[in-house]
CSV table of C-alpha atoms in Angstrom, one decimal:
chain,number,residue,atom,x,y,z
A,1282,MET,CA,213.3,117.3,61.9
A,1283,LEU,CA,215.0,117.6,58.5
A,1284,ASP,CA,217.6,120.2,57.7
A,1285,ILE,CA,217.9,122.2,54.4
A,1286,ARG,CA,220.3,119.7,53.0
A,1287,HIS,CA,217.8,116.9,53.1
A,1288,ILE,CA,215.1,119.1,51.5
A,1289,VAL,CA,217.4,120.2,48.7
A,1290,GLY,CA,218.6,116.7,48.2
A,1291,ALA,CA,215.0,115.4,47.8
A,1292,VAL,CA,214.1,118.2,45.4
A,1293,LEU,CA,217.2,117.5,43.3
A,1294,LEU,CA,216.5,113.8,43.3
A,1295,PHE,CA,213.0,114.4,42.0
A,1296,VAL,CA,213.9,117.1,39.4
A,1297,LYS,CA,216.8,115.1,38.1
A,1298,GLY,CA,214.6,112.0,37.8
A,1299,LEU,CA,211.7,113.9,36.2
A,1300,VAL,CA,213.9,115.5,33.6
A,1301,LYS,CA,215.4,112.1,32.7
A,1302,LEU,CA,211.9,110.5,32.4
A,1303,ILE,CA,210.6,113.3,30.2
A,1304,GLY,CA,213.6,113.0,27.9
A,1305,GLU,CA,213.5,109.2,27.6
A,1306,CYS,CA,209.9,108.1,27.8
A,1307,GLU,CA,208.3,106.7,24.7
A,1308,ASP,CA,204.6,107.1,25.7
A,1309,PHE,CA,202.6,108.7,28.5
A,1310,SER,CA,202.0,105.4,30.3
A,1311,GLU,CA,205.7,105.0,30.7
A,1312,LEU,CA,206.0,108.5,31.9
A,1313,GLU,CA,203.2,108.1,34.4
A,1314,LYS,CA,204.6,104.9,35.8
A,1315,GLY,CA,208.1,106.4,36.1
A,1316,VAL,CA,206.8,109.5,37.9
A,1317,HIS,CA,204.9,107.2,40.4
A,1318,GLU,CA,208.1,105.2,41.1
A,1319,LEU,CA,210.1,108.4,41.4
A,1320,CYS,CA,207.7,109.8,43.9
A,1321,GLN,CA,208.0,106.6,45.9
A,1322,ASP,CA,211.8,106.9,45.9
A,1323,VAL,CA,211.6,110.5,47.1
A,1324,CYS,CA,209.1,109.7,49.8
A,1325,ASN,CA,211.2,106.7,50.9
A,1326,GLN,CA,214.3,109.0,51.1
A,1327,ILE,CA,212.6,111.7,53.1
A,1328,PHE,CA,210.8,109.3,55.4
A,1329,THR,CA,214.1,107.4,56.1
A,1330,TRP,CA,215.9,110.7,56.8
A,1331,ALA,CA,213.1,111.8,59.2
A,1332,LEU,CA,213.2,108.5,61.1
A,1333,GLU,CA,217.0,108.7,61.4
A,1334,LYS,CA,216.8,112.3,62.7
A,1335,ILE,CA,214.2,111.2,65.3
A,1336,ASP,CA,216.4,108.3,66.3
A,1337,THR,CA,219.4,110.7,66.8
A,1338,ARG,CA,217.3,113.0,68.9
A,1339,LEU,CA,216.1,110.0,71.1
A,1340,MET,CA,219.8,109.1,71.5
A,1341,ASN,CA,220.7,112.6,72.6
A,1342,GLU,CA,217.8,112.9,75.1
A,1343,ARG,CA,218.2,109.5,76.7
A,1344,ASP,CA,219.2,109.0,80.3
A,1345,ARG,CA,222.9,108.2,79.7
A,1346,SER,CA,223.4,106.9,83.3
A,1347,ILE,CA,221.0,104.0,82.5
A,1348,TRP,CA,221.0,103.5,78.7
A,1349,GLU,CA,224.1,102.8,76.6
A,1350,VAL,CA,224.2,102.5,72.8
A,1351,VAL,CA,225.0,99.0,71.6
A,1352,GLY,CA,225.1,99.9,67.9
A,1353,PHE,CA,223.0,100.2,64.8
A,1354,ARG,CA,220.6,97.5,63.5
A,1355,THR,CA,218.9,97.6,60.1
A,1356,LYS,CA,215.6,96.1,59.1
A,1357,THR,CA,213.9,96.2,55.7
A,1358,ALA,CA,210.3,97.4,55.7
A,1359,ILE,CA,207.6,97.7,53.0
A,1360,SER,CA,205.1,100.5,52.9
A,1361,THR,CA,202.7,102.0,50.3
A,1362,PHE,CA,205.6,103.9,48.9
A,1363,GLY,CA,207.8,100.9,48.5
A,1364,GLU,CA,210.6,99.0,50.3
A,1365,PHE,CA,213.0,101.0,52.5
A,1366,PRO,CA,215.8,100.3,55.0
A,1367,LEU,CA,215.2,101.3,58.6
A,1368,LYS,CA,218.4,101.9,60.5
A,1369,ARG,CA,218.1,102.6,64.2
A,1370,ARG,CA,220.1,102.3,67.4
A,1371,LEU,CA,219.9,99.4,69.8
A,1372,TYR,CA,220.2,100.4,73.5
A,1373,ARG,CA,221.1,98.3,76.6
A,1374,ASN,CA,220.1,99.0,80.2
A,1375,LYS,CA,223.3,99.1,82.2
A,1376,GLU,CA,221.5,97.8,85.3
A,1377,THR,CA,219.2,95.1,84.1
A,1378,GLY,CA,220.7,94.2,80.7
A,1379,GLU,CA,217.4,94.9,79.0
A,1380,THR,CA,217.7,95.9,75.3
A,1381,LYS,CA,215.3,97.9,73.2
A,1382,PHE,CA,215.0,100.1,70.2
A,1383,PHE,CA,213.8,103.5,71.3
A,1384,LEU,CA,212.6,104.4,67.8
A,1385,ASP,CA,210.5,101.2,67.4
A,1386,GLU,CA,209.0,101.8,70.8
A,1387,LEU,CA,208.1,105.4,69.9
A,1388,LEU,CA,206.5,104.4,66.6
A,1389,GLY,CA,204.7,101.3,68.1
A,1390,TRP,CA,206.6,99.2,65.6
A,1391,PRO,CA,206.3,95.4,66.5
A,1392,GLU,CA,209.6,93.5,66.6
A,1393,ARG,CA,209.1,91.2,63.6
A,1394,ALA,CA,206.7,93.4,61.6
A,1395,ARG,CA,207.9,94.1,58.0
A,1396,VAL,CA,204.8,95.4,56.3
A,1397,THR,CA,203.4,98.7,57.5
A,1398,PRO,CA,199.7,99.0,58.8
A,1399,TYR,CA,198.1,100.8,55.8
A,1400,LEU,CA,199.7,98.4,53.3
A,1401,LYS,CA,198.4,95.6,55.5
A,1402,GLU,CA,194.9,97.1,55.4
A,1403,LEU,CA,195.0,97.2,51.6
A,1404,ALA,CA,196.2,93.6,51.4
A,1405,ILE,CA,193.5,92.4,53.7
A,1406,LYS,CA,190.8,94.2,51.8
A,1407,LEU,CA,192.0,92.9,48.4
A,1408,SER,CA,192.3,89.3,49.7
A,1409,THR,CA,188.7,89.3,50.8
A,1410,GLU,CA,187.8,90.0,47.1
A,1411,LEU,CA,190.4,88.1,45.2
A,1412,SER,CA,192.7,85.1,45.6
A,1413,PHE,CA,195.9,85.7,47.5
A,1414,GLY,CA,197.9,85.4,44.2
A,1415,ARG,CA,195.8,87.9,42.4
A,1416,ALA,CA,195.8,90.3,45.3
A,1417,ALA,CA,199.6,90.2,45.4
A,1418,GLU,CA,199.8,90.7,41.6
A,1419,ILE,CA,197.6,93.8,41.8
A,1420,LEU,CA,199.4,95.3,44.8
A,1421,SER,CA,202.8,94.7,43.1
A,1422,TYR,CA,201.8,97.2,40.4
A,1423,LEU,CA,202.0,99.8,43.1
A,1424,VAL,CA,204.4,98.2,45.6
A,1425,PRO,CA,207.0,95.9,44.3
A,1426,LYS,CA,208.3,92.8,46.1
A,1427,LEU,CA,205.0,91.7,47.7
A,1428,SER,CA,204.6,87.9,47.3
A,1429,THR,CA,201.6,85.7,47.5
A,1430,MET,CA,202.8,84.3,50.8
A,1431,THR,CA,203.2,87.7,52.3
A,1432,ILE,CA,199.6,88.5,51.5
A,1433,TRP,CA,198.6,85.1,52.9
A,1434,HIS,CA,200.5,85.7,56.2
A,1435,ILE,CA,198.9,89.2,56.6
A,1436,THR,CA,195.4,87.7,56.3
A,1437,GLN,CA,196.2,84.9,58.6
A,1438,GLU,CA,197.3,87.3,61.3
A,1439,ALA,CA,194.1,89.4,61.0
A,1440,GLY,CA,192.0,86.2,60.9
A,1441,GLU,CA,193.7,84.9,64.0
A,1442,ILE,CA,192.8,88.1,65.9
A,1443,LEU,CA,189.2,87.6,64.9
A,1444,GLN,CA,189.2,84.0,65.9
A,1445,ARG,CA,190.6,84.9,69.3
A,1446,GLU,CA,188.1,87.7,69.8
A,1447,GLY,CA,185.2,85.5,68.8
A,1448,GLU,CA,186.3,82.8,71.2
A,1449,GLU,CA,186.8,85.3,74.1
A,1450,LYS,CA,183.3,86.7,73.6
A,1451,ARG,CA,181.7,83.2,73.4
A,1452,ALA,CA,183.6,82.0,76.5
A,1453,ALA,CA,182.7,85.1,78.5
A,1454,VAL,CA,179.0,84.2,78.2
A,1455,PHE,CA,178.9,80.4,78.0
A,1456,GLU,CA,181.9,79.4,80.1
A,1457,ASP,CA,182.3,82.2,82.6
A,1458,GLY,CA,178.6,82.9,82.9
A,1459,GLY,CA,178.8,86.6,82.1
A,1460,ALA,CA,175.9,88.7,80.8
A,1461,PRO,CA,176.3,90.0,77.2
A,1462,GLY,CA,175.4,93.5,78.3
A,1463,GLY,CA,173.5,94.8,75.3
A,1464,LYS,CA,171.4,97.9,75.8
A,1465,GLU,CA,169.5,98.4,72.6
A,1466,VAL,CA,165.8,97.5,72.7
A,1467,VAL,CA,163.7,97.0,69.5
A,1468,GLY,CA,160.3,95.7,68.8
A,1469,GLU,CA,161.5,92.6,66.8
A,1470,LEU,CA,164.7,91.0,65.7
A,1471,HIS,CA,165.4,88.9,62.7
A,1472,ILE,CA,168.0,86.2,62.5
A,1473,GLU,CA,168.7,84.1,59.4
A,1474,GLY,CA,171.2,81.3,58.9
A,1475,ASP,CA,172.5,79.3,56.0
A,1476,GLY,CA,175.6,77.2,55.1
A,1477,VAL,CA,178.1,77.3,52.3
A,1478,ILE,CA,179.9,74.1,51.3
A,1479,VAL,CA,183.6,74.7,50.5
A,1480,ASN,CA,186.4,72.3,49.4
A,1481,LEU,CA,189.0,71.4,52.1
A,1482,GLN,CA,192.6,70.4,51.7
A,1483,ARG,CA,194.9,68.5,54.0
A,1484,GLU,CA,191.9,67.5,56.1
A,1485,LYS,CA,190.1,64.2,56.8
A,1486,GLU,CA,186.9,65.5,55.3
A,1487,LYS,CA,187.0,66.8,51.7
A,1488,ARG,CA,184.3,69.4,52.3
A,1489,GLY,CA,183.3,71.6,55.1
A,1490,GLU,CA,180.3,73.9,55.8
A,1491,ILE,CA,180.7,77.6,56.7
A,1492,LYS,CA,177.9,78.6,59.1
A,1493,HIS,CA,176.7,82.1,58.2
A,1494,ILE,CA,174.3,83.9,60.5
A,1495,VAL,CA,172.9,87.4,59.9
A,1496,THR,CA,171.0,89.3,62.6
A,1497,TYR,CA,169.2,92.5,61.8
A,1498,GLU,CA,166.3,94.7,63.1
A,1499,GLY,CA,164.4,95.0,59.9
A,1500,LYS,CA,164.5,96.2,56.2
A,1501,LYS,CA,164.5,99.7,55.0
A,1502,GLN,CA,163.5,100.5,51.4
A,1503,VAL,CA,166.3,102.4,49.6
A,1504,SER,CA,164.8,102.4,46.1
A,1505,ARG,CA,161.9,101.0,44.2
A,1506,ASN,CA,163.0,97.4,44.3
A,1507,ARG,CA,165.8,97.5,46.8
A,1508,PHE,CA,165.9,97.1,50.6
A,1509,ALA,CA,168.7,97.4,53.0
A,1510,LEU,CA,169.1,95.6,56.3
A,1511,GLN,CA,168.9,97.8,59.4
A,1512,ASN,CA,171.8,97.4,62.0
A,1513,LYS,CA,173.0,94.2,60.4
A,1514,LEU,CA,175.4,92.0,62.4
A,1515,VAL,CA,177.1,89.0,60.7
A,1516,VAL,CA,178.8,86.0,62.2
A,1517,SER,CA,180.6,83.5,59.9
A,1518,THR,CA,182.7,80.5,60.9
A,1519,LEU,CA,183.8,77.0,59.7
A,1520,SER,CA,183.2,75.7,63.2
A,1521,GLU,CA,180.3,73.5,64.4
A,1522,GLY,CA,176.7,74.9,64.6
A,1523,GLN,CA,176.9,75.1,68.4
A,1524,VAL,CA,180.0,77.4,68.3
A,1525,ALA,CA,178.4,79.5,65.5
A,1526,TRP,CA,175.2,80.0,67.6
A,1527,GLU,CA,177.1,80.7,70.8
A,1528,GLU,CA,179.2,83.3,69.1
A,1529,SER,CA,176.2,84.8,67.4
A,1530,TYR,CA,174.3,85.0,70.7
A,1531,ALA,CA,177.3,86.6,72.4
A,1532,ARG,CA,177.7,89.2,69.7
A,1533,ALA,CA,173.9,89.9,69.4
A,1534,GLY,CA,173.6,90.1,73.2
A,1535,GLY,CA,176.4,92.7,73.2
A,1536,GLU,CA,174.3,94.9,70.9
A,1537,TRP,CA,170.7,94.3,72.0
A,1538,ASP,CA,169.0,93.6,75.3
A,1539,LEU,CA,167.6,90.2,74.1
A,1540,GLU,CA,165.3,89.7,77.2
A,1541,GLN,CA,163.4,92.9,76.4
A,1542,ILE,CA,162.8,92.1,72.7
A,1543,LYS,CA,159.2,90.9,72.2
A,1544,GLU,CA,159.5,89.1,68.9
A,1545,ILE,CA,162.6,87.2,67.6
A,1546,TYR,CA,162.3,85.3,64.3
A,1547,ILE,CA,164.9,82.7,63.2
A,1548,GLY,CA,164.8,81.8,59.5
A,1549,GLY,CA,166.6,79.1,57.6
A,1550,ASP,CA,166.3,76.4,55.0
A,1551,GLY,CA,165.3,73.6,57.3
A,1552,ALA,CA,168.8,72.5,58.3
A,1553,LYS,CA,169.0,71.0,61.8
A,1554,TRP,CA,171.8,73.3,63.0
A,1555,ILE,CA,169.8,76.4,62.1
A,1556,LYS,CA,166.8,75.2,64.2
A,1557,GLU,CA,169.2,74.7,67.1
A,1558,GLY,CA,169.2,78.5,67.3
A,1559,LEU,CA,165.9,78.4,69.1
A,1560,GLU,CA,167.7,77.0,72.2
A,1561,TYR,CA,169.8,80.2,72.5
A,1562,PHE,CA,167.2,83.0,71.9
A,1563,PRO,CA,164.4,83.0,74.4
A,1564,GLY,CA,160.9,83.0,72.9
A,1565,ALA,CA,162.2,82.9,69.3
A,1566,VAL,CA,160.0,81.5,66.5
A,1567,TYR,CA,161.4,79.4,63.7
A,1568,CYS,CA,160.3,80.3,60.1
A,1569,LEU,CA,161.2,78.5,57.0
A,1570,ASP,CA,162.9,80.9,54.6
A,1571,PRO,CA,160.5,81.7,51.7
A,1572,TYR,CA,163.2,81.4,49.2
A,1573,HIS,CA,163.9,77.8,50.0
A,1574,LEU,CA,160.2,76.9,50.3
A,1575,ASN,CA,159.6,78.3,46.8
A,1576,ARG,CA,162.7,76.6,45.4
A,1577,HIS,CA,161.6,73.1,46.7
A,1578,LEU,CA,158.1,73.6,45.3
A,1579,THR,CA,159.5,74.7,41.9
A,1580,GLU,CA,162.0,71.9,41.6
A,1581,ALA,CA,159.3,69.3,42.3
A,1582,LEU,CA,156.3,70.8,40.4
A,1583,TRP,CA,157.8,72.8,37.6
A,1584,TYR,CA,156.0,70.7,35.0
A,1585,ASP,CA,152.5,70.7,36.7
A,1586,GLU,CA,151.2,74.3,37.2
A,1587,GLU,CA,147.8,73.1,38.4
A,1588,THR,CA,149.2,71.0,41.2
A,1589,PHE,CA,151.7,73.8,42.0
A,1590,GLN,CA,148.9,76.3,42.5
A,1591,LYS,CA,146.8,73.9,44.6
A,1592,VAL,CA,149.7,73.1,46.9
A,1593,GLY,CA,150.6,76.8,47.2
A,1594,ALA,CA,147.0,77.7,48.2
A,1595,ALA,CA,146.9,74.9,50.8
A,1596,ILE,CA,150.2,76.1,52.3
A,1597,SER,CA,149.0,79.7,52.4
A,1598,HIS,CA,145.9,78.5,54.4
A,1599,SER,CA,148.2,76.5,56.8
A,1600,ASN,CA,146.3,73.3,55.9
A,1601,TRP,CA,148.6,70.4,56.3
A,1602,GLN,CA,145.9,67.7,55.5
A,1603,GLU,CA,145.0,69.3,52.2
A,1604,THR,CA,148.7,69.8,51.3
A,1605,GLN,CA,149.5,66.2,52.1
A,1606,ALA,CA,146.5,64.9,50.2
A,1607,ILE,CA,147.3,66.9,47.0
A,1608,LEU,CA,150.9,65.7,47.0
A,1609,THR,CA,150.0,62.1,47.8
A,1610,GLU,CA,147.6,62.0,44.8
A,1611,ALA,CA,150.3,63.6,42.6
A,1612,ILE,CA,152.8,61.0,43.7
A,1613,LYS,CA,150.5,58.2,42.6
A,1614,LYS,CA,150.2,59.6,39.1
A,1615,THR,CA,154.0,60.0,38.4
A,1616,ARG,CA,156.9,57.8,37.9
A,1617,GLY,CA,160.7,57.9,38.0
A,1618,ASN,CA,162.6,61.1,39.0
A,1619,ARG,CA,159.5,63.2,39.2
A,1620,LYS,CA,158.0,60.8,41.7
A,1621,LYS,CA,161.2,60.9,43.8
A,1622,ARG,CA,161.2,64.7,43.8
A,1623,LEU,CA,157.5,64.8,45.0
A,1624,ILE,CA,158.2,62.3,47.8
A,1625,LYS,CA,161.2,64.4,48.8
A,1626,LEU,CA,159.1,67.6,48.8
A,1627,LEU,CA,156.4,65.9,50.9
A,1628,HIS,CA,159.0,64.9,53.5
A,1629,TYR,CA,160.5,68.4,53.4
A,1630,LEU,CA,157.2,70.1,54.0
A,1631,GLU,CA,156.3,67.7,56.9
A,1632,GLU,CA,159.7,68.3,58.6
A,1633,ASN,CA,159.4,72.0,58.3
A,1634,TRP,CA,155.6,72.6,58.7
A,1635,THR,CA,155.9,74.5,61.9
A,1636,GLY,CA,158.3,76.9,60.3
A,1637,ILE,CA,156.0,77.2,57.3
A,1638,ILE,CA,152.9,78.2,59.1
A,1639,ASN,CA,154.7,81.0,60.9
A,1640,SER,CA,154.0,83.0,57.8
A,1641,ALA,CA,153.8,86.4,59.5
A,1642,GLY,CA,157.4,86.1,60.5
A,1643,ALA,CA,158.5,84.3,57.3
A,1644,LYS,CA,157.3,87.2,55.1
A,1645,ARG,CA,159.8,89.5,56.8
A,1646,LEU,CA,162.7,87.1,56.1
A,1647,GLY,CA,164.2,85.9,52.9
A,1648,THR,CA,167.5,87.8,52.8
A,1649,ILE,CA,170.0,85.1,53.6
A,1650,GLU,CA,170.6,83.8,50.1
A,1651,GLY,CA,171.7,87.2,48.8
A,1652,GLN,CA,173.8,87.8,52.0
A,1653,ILE,CA,175.6,84.5,51.8
A,1654,GLN,CA,176.4,84.9,48.1
A,1655,HIS,CA,177.6,88.5,48.5
A,1656,ASN,CA,179.5,88.0,51.8
A,1657,VAL,CA,181.0,84.5,51.6
A,1658,ALA,CA,180.3,82.4,48.5
A,1659,ARG,CA,181.8,84.6,45.8
A,1660,ARG,CA,185.2,84.6,47.6
A,1661,MET,CA,185.4,81.1,49.1
A,1662,LYS,CA,183.7,79.0,46.4
A,1663,ARG,CA,185.9,80.4,43.6
A,1664,LEU,CA,186.8,77.8,41.0
A,1665,GLY,CA,189.6,75.6,42.3
A,1666,ALA,CA,189.6,77.2,45.8
A,1667,LYS,CA,190.5,74.9,48.7
A,1668,TRP,CA,190.9,75.7,52.3
A,1669,THR,CA,192.3,74.2,55.5
A,1670,THR,CA,189.9,74.3,58.4
A,1671,THR,CA,191.9,77.0,60.1
A,1672,GLY,CA,192.5,79.1,57.0
A,1673,GLY,CA,188.8,78.8,55.9
A,1674,ASP,CA,187.6,79.8,59.3
A,1675,ARG,CA,189.8,82.8,59.4
A,1676,MET,CA,188.7,83.9,56.0
A,1677,ALA,CA,185.1,83.5,56.8
A,1678,ARG,CA,185.6,85.7,59.9
A,1679,LEU,CA,187.3,88.3,57.8
A,1680,LEU,CA,184.4,88.3,55.4
A,1681,ALA,CA,182.0,88.7,58.3
A,1682,ALA,CA,184.0,91.6,59.6
A,1683,LYS,CA,183.9,93.2,56.2
A,1684,ALA,CA,180.1,92.8,56.0
A,1685,ASN,CA,179.9,94.5,59.5
A,1686,GLY,CA,182.1,97.4,58.3
A,1687,GLU,CA,184.8,96.4,60.8
A,1688,LEU,CA,187.5,95.1,58.5
A,1689,SER,CA,189.8,98.1,58.9
A,1690,ASN,CA,189.8,97.6,62.7
A,1691,TYR,CA,191.8,94.4,62.3
A,1692,ALA,CA,194.8,95.8,60.4
A,1693,SER,CA,197.4,96.5,63.0
A,1694,ARG,CA,197.4,100.2,63.9
A,1695,TRP,CA,200.8,100.5,65.7
A,1696,PRO,CA,199.8,103.1,68.4
A,1697,VAL,CA,202.5,105.8,68.5
A,1698,GLU,CA,203.6,107.9,71.5
A,1699,HIS,CA,201.7,111.0,70.4
A,1700,GLY,CA,203.1,113.3,73.1
A,1701,LYS,CA,206.7,112.6,72.3
A,1702,LEU,CA,206.2,112.7,68.5
A,1703,LYS,CA,204.4,116.0,68.8
A,1704,GLU,CA,207.2,117.4,70.8
A,1705,ILE,CA,209.8,116.2,68.2
A,1706,ALA,CA,207.8,117.6,65.3
A,1707,GLN,CA,207.5,121.1,66.7
A,1708,ILE,CA,209.7,123.8,65.0
A,1709,LYS,CA,211.8,125.5,67.6
A,1710,PRO,CA,212.0,129.3,67.3
A,1711,VAL,CA,215.5,130.6,66.3
A,1712,GLU,CA,217.0,133.8,67.4
A,1713,LYS,CA,217.5,136.3,64.6
A,1714,SER,CA,221.3,136.4,65.1
A,1715,VAL,CA,221.5,132.7,65.0
A,1716,GLU,CA,219.1,132.6,62.1
A,1717,LYS,CA,221.2,134.9,60.0
A,1718,GLN,CA,224.3,132.9,60.9
A,1719,LYS,CA,222.8,129.6,59.9
A,1720,ALA,CA,221.2,131.1,56.8
A,1721,GLY,CA,224.7,132.3,55.8
A,1722,GLU,CA,226.2,128.9,56.4
A,1723,ILE,CA,223.5,127.2,54.4
A,1724,GLY,CA,223.8,129.8,51.6
A,1725,GLU,CA,227.5,129.1,51.4
A,1726,TRP,CA,226.9,125.3,51.4
A,1727,LEU,CA,224.3,125.6,48.7
A,1728,GLN,CA,226.5,127.7,46.4
A,1729,ALA,CA,229.4,125.3,46.9
A,1730,THR,CA,227.2,122.2,46.4
A,1731,ILE,CA,224.8,123.6,43.7
A,1732,PRO,CA,226.7,125.9,41.3
A,1733,ALA,CA,223.5,126.2,39.2
A,1734,LEU,CA,222.3,128.9,41.6
A,1735,LYS,CA,224.9,131.3,40.2
A,1736,GLY,CA,225.6,129.6,36.8
A,1737,PRO,CA,224.3,130.4,33.3
A,1738,PHE,CA,221.0,128.6,33.9
A,1739,ALA,CA,220.2,130.4,37.1
A,1740,ASP,CA,217.1,132.0,35.5
A,1741,ARG,CA,215.6,128.6,34.7
A,1742,PRO,CA,212.2,128.3,36.5
A,1743,TRP,CA,213.0,125.2,38.6
A,1744,ILE,CA,216.2,127.0,39.8
A,1745,LYS,CA,214.7,130.4,40.2
A,1746,HIS,CA,211.5,129.4,41.9
A,1747,VAL,CA,212.5,126.2,43.6
A,1748,LEU,CA,216.1,125.9,44.7
A,1749,ARG,CA,216.6,129.7,45.3
A,1750,GLU,CA,213.4,129.7,47.5
A,1751,LEU,CA,214.9,127.0,49.7
A,1752,THR,CA,217.8,129.4,50.6
A,1753,ARG,CA,215.5,131.8,52.3
A,1754,PRO,CA,216.4,132.4,56.0
A,1755,GLU,CA,213.1,131.0,57.2
A,1756,PHE,CA,214.4,127.5,56.4
A,1757,ALA,CA,217.0,127.8,59.1
A,1758,ALA,CA,214.2,127.1,61.5
A,1759,LEU,CA,213.9,123.6,60.1
A,1760,ILE,CA,217.3,122.6,61.4
A,1761,CYS,CA,217.0,120.4,64.4
């Protein structure tokens, strides 16, 4: 695709820049940064040349009876090796008046896209860990001219795709009546849900709740005190509980054959929207999450170890009457805030007693707090962070995709025309007579353009082992 002049030009650009950097740098950090920027410049130049050569070939091979060249159009793009201008030809169909860029079509380049796919992927991954401003700042160390708004737009595009995909899967089951189609059958399935309160902006409500639902088959011990969830599936949204459960059911139903699973446990902290999950999963049993049960007991009885032990023993024996009697007696003996906490604990236990006595299932649960902190809270509850309902929902979905190991799938891939590109990239064989003729022409051009090949510094390593090697006849085959 590139002729010898391009290759020599790139080598000269790099060598000239490197020599200048070595001579002018004050420390190694400055040298390293300069070499990085120089490599970006060289890559930009070579990539631009290659695209221009492809565009020229597409022009020469077009059906001239149908397509005419209107002229050149230039767009500025940003990739992992910096900003570069993309100059390509615009064509018009003589019969229909349709216009298109053959090069854009070949590369799968969307009409208004400015940031390349791999850079988008990096931006999305960083924005799920850091604020948009911080993500832009870090990327700008490697790729200049990336603004906070550019990062924001990239994440919004990816989040919108996830929103649309989630709605399509939900609607296919709950509006169109389709079966989810899952094939996997396991002995039991565990589903845990919890909410994260985030601050909202430009909305009627000042705060919103992100619904986070984690479905998994079980836990596998990976070290002495660590367990990993098996075949984890995460759904996260700022929508209402009904939407969250419908999407979760559609996603889970696409993985597992839910009708064939004998035991399904749904765990939560007692919130009403979590218990609504029982309506979606046939035969499911609700269990109060052990973490939240222990937290409520500790908050109310931290000062009275004896009563704490008695209540714990009564709960472990599933004895509601004894639990109620112990707490009622403790309430009579206390005053003020401690009394209020005990009354609150008694009501909490009464409302969730069914979930508490399902202890066999509850012992297998207790993972949601760590999951929600790791997957959602540390990004979306950052100090000062505020979200719109749309933006918050999209970020929650991106974080769920990340937890599922699917985040890279939602950075645009720009599918190329593999067959045509492979044909263009092939090096055509050159007849020996033509090869010698072209090599001679190139040699003359090189000697005229680069006197150093015959000058007093011709024995210098970079001339002797780099530039002179480029004059070998084999390089004639690189000419398109």
